[in-house]
């Protein structure tokens, strides 16, 4: 009975890996990644031309005018909770360890 379950699990893993491989292979062969990279390069080249034109025209330029602004906020309640917990743990560890090391230092002096 155990052998059947392990064989089914093995086949499931192998088929899943094959499907993932085929998906990545097709995406690569159709040029999906290259088109995404070309879009970024095109945008960068256009931004460089705009920057050079603005400098040639004597405009006041700042770097913020030419950088892409990321407006996507992927935070949710779980990520905010995780961030708050990690900040509290960091604060506790920083203050707690420094106090503990001071106590240990006083014991040996």
mmCIF file of C-alpha atoms in Angstrom:
data_model
loop_
_atom_site.group_PDB
_atom_site.id
_atom_site.type_symbol
_atom_site.label_atom_id
_atom_site.label_comp_id
_atom_site.label_asym_id
_atom_site.label_seq_id
_atom_site.Cartn_x
_atom_site.Cartn_y
_atom_site.Cartn_z
ATOM 1 C CA UNK A 1 0.000 0.000 0.000
ATOM 2 C CA UNK A 2 2.809 2.380 0.882
ATOM 3 C CA UNK A 3 4.615 1.566 -2.349
ATOM 4 C CA UNK A 4 1.607 2.642 -4.440
ATOM 5 C CA UNK A 5 1.382 5.987 -2.663
ATOM 6 C CA UNK A 6 5.069 6.692 -3.122
ATOM 7 C CA UNK A 7 4.850 5.707 -6.811
ATOM 8 C CA UNK A 8 1.856 8.003 -7.318
ATOM 9 C CA UNK A 9 3.692 10.833 -5.598
ATOM 10 C CA UNK A 10 6.787 10.237 -7.720
ATOM 11 C CA UNK A 11 4.753 10.282 -10.939
ATOM 12 C CA UNK A 12 2.894 13.407 -9.835
ATOM 13 C CA UNK A 13 6.196 15.193 -9.143
ATOM 14 C CA UNK A 14 7.714 14.064 -12.445
ATOM 15 C CA UNK A 15 4.660 15.117 -14.473
ATOM 16 C CA UNK A 16 4.522 18.467 -12.662
ATOM 17 C CA UNK A 17 8.194 19.127 -13.366
ATOM 18 C CA UNK A 18 7.698 18.162 -17.013
ATOM 19 C CA UNK A 19 4.729 20.535 -17.378
ATOM 20 C CA UNK A 20 6.720 23.374 -15.792
ATOM 21 C CA UNK A 21 9.663 22.625 -18.064
ATOM 22 C CA UNK A 22 7.474 22.628 -21.161
ATOM 23 C CA UNK A 23 5.855 25.913 -20.151
ATOM 24 C CA UNK A 24 9.227 27.571 -19.683
ATOM 25 C CA UNK A 25 10.534 26.073 -22.911
ATOM 26 C CA UNK A 26 7.563 27.380 -24.895
ATOM 27 C CA UNK A 27 7.844 30.824 -23.295
ATOM 28 C CA UNK A 28 11.525 30.923 -24.197
ATOM 29 C CA UNK A 29 11.072 29.662 -27.754
ATOM 30 C CA UNK A 30 8.275 32.127 -28.530
ATOM 31 C CA UNK A 31 10.429 35.027 -27.407
ATOM 32 C CA UNK A 32 8.269 36.121 -24.488
ATOM 33 C CA UNK A 33 11.196 37.087 -22.281
ATOM 34 C CA UNK A 34 13.062 38.792 -25.110
ATOM 35 C CA UNK A 35 10.033 40.934 -25.944
ATOM 36 C CA UNK A 36 9.719 42.009 -22.303
ATOM 37 C CA UNK A 37 13.401 42.938 -22.206
ATOM 38 C CA UNK A 38 13.124 44.803 -25.520
ATOM 39 C CA UNK A 39 10.175 46.798 -24.156
ATOM 40 C CA UNK A 40 12.276 47.861 -21.178
ATOM 41 C CA UNK A 41 15.240 48.777 -23.390
ATOM 42 C CA UNK A 42 12.979 50.788 -25.692
ATOM 43 C CA UNK A 43 11.575 52.672 -22.726
ATOM 44 C CA UNK A 44 15.070 53.299 -21.399
ATOM 45 C CA UNK A 45 16.304 54.548 -24.785
ATOM 46 C CA UNK A 46 13.313 56.878 -25.074
ATOM 47 C CA UNK A 47 14.000 58.198 -21.580
ATOM 48 C CA UNK A 48 17.661 58.782 -22.428
ATOM 49 C CA UNK A 49 16.690 60.727 -25.568
ATOM 50 C CA UNK A 50 14.222 62.817 -23.582
ATOM 51 C CA UNK A 51 16.893 63.523 -20.952
ATOM 52 C CA UNK A 52 19.444 64.533 -23.586
ATOM 53 C CA UNK A 53 16.912 66.798 -25.320
ATOM 54 C CA UNK A 54 16.008 68.468 -22.041
ATOM 55 C CA UNK A 55 19.675 69.115 -21.257
ATOM 56 C CA UNK A 56 20.271 70.448 -24.785
ATOM 57 C CA UNK A 57 17.297 72.804 -24.383
ATOM 58 C CA UNK A 58 18.654 74.021 -21.039
ATOM 59 C CA UNK A 59 15.781 72.747 -18.915
ATOM 60 C CA UNK A 60 16.194 72.148 -15.203
ATOM 61 C CA UNK A 61 16.327 68.361 -14.844
ATOM 62 C CA UNK A 62 16.009 66.057 -11.867
ATOM 63 C CA UNK A 63 16.446 62.322 -11.792
ATOM 64 C CA UNK A 64 12.885 61.792 -10.541
ATOM 65 C CA UNK A 65 11.503 63.040 -13.855
ATOM 66 C CA UNK A 66 13.148 60.190 -15.758
ATOM 67 C CA UNK A 67 12.800 57.194 -13.442
ATOM 68 C CA UNK A 68 9.873 54.832 -13.654
ATOM 69 C CA UNK A 69 7.523 55.292 -10.762
ATOM 70 C CA UNK A 70 6.412 52.056 -9.174
ATOM 71 C CA UNK A 71 2.877 52.559 -7.972
ATOM 72 C CA UNK A 72 2.000 48.955 -7.222
ATOM 73 C CA UNK A 73 1.545 48.269 -3.540
ATOM 74 C CA UNK A 74 1.455 44.571 -2.850
ATOM 75 C CA UNK A 75 1.030 44.878 0.890
ATOM 76 C CA UNK A 76 -1.875 43.244 2.617
ATOM 77 C CA UNK A 77 -2.844 42.463 6.195
ATOM 78 C CA UNK A 78 -0.602 39.396 6.363
ATOM 79 C CA UNK A 79 2.482 41.205 5.040
ATOM 80 C CA UNK A 80 1.879 44.189 7.332
ATOM 81 C CA UNK A 81 1.491 41.839 10.292
ATOM 82 C CA UNK A 82 4.716 40.054 9.350
ATOM 83 C CA UNK A 83 6.534 43.377 9.054
ATOM 84 C CA UNK A 84 5.265 44.535 12.446
ATOM 85 C CA UNK A 85 6.267 41.248 14.084
ATOM 86 C CA UNK A 86 9.736 41.335 12.545
ATOM 87 C CA UNK A 87 10.236 44.943 13.674
ATOM 88 C CA UNK A 88 9.208 44.070 17.233
ATOM 89 C CA UNK A 89 11.500 41.031 17.267
ATOM 90 C CA UNK A 90 14.362 43.159 15.951
ATOM 91 C CA UNK A 91 13.733 45.804 18.607
ATOM 92 C CA UNK A 92 13.544 43.187 21.357
ATOM 93 C CA UNK A 93 16.672 41.416 20.186
ATOM 94 C CA UNK A 94 18.655 44.645 19.829
ATOM 95 C CA UNK A 95 17.763 46.036 23.240
ATOM 96 C CA UNK A 96 17.632 42.669 24.970
ATOM 97 C CA UNK A 97 21.000 41.492 23.691
ATOM 98 C CA UNK A 98 22.703 44.792 24.446
ATOM 99 C CA UNK A 99 21.369 44.733 28.028
ATOM 100 C CA UNK A 100 22.352 41.088 28.435
ATOM 101 C CA UNK A 101 25.868 41.764 27.161
ATOM 102 C CA UNK A 102 26.200 44.701 29.576
ATOM 103 C CA UNK A 103 25.219 42.426 32.467
ATOM 104 C CA UNK A 104 27.689 39.757 31.351
ATOM 105 C CA UNK A 105 30.372 42.411 30.972
ATOM 106 C CA UNK A 106 29.757 43.630 34.545
ATOM 107 C CA UNK A 107 29.987 40.058 35.855
ATOM 108 C CA UNK A 108 33.462 39.567 34.423
ATOM 109 C CA UNK A 109 34.889 42.933 35.397
#
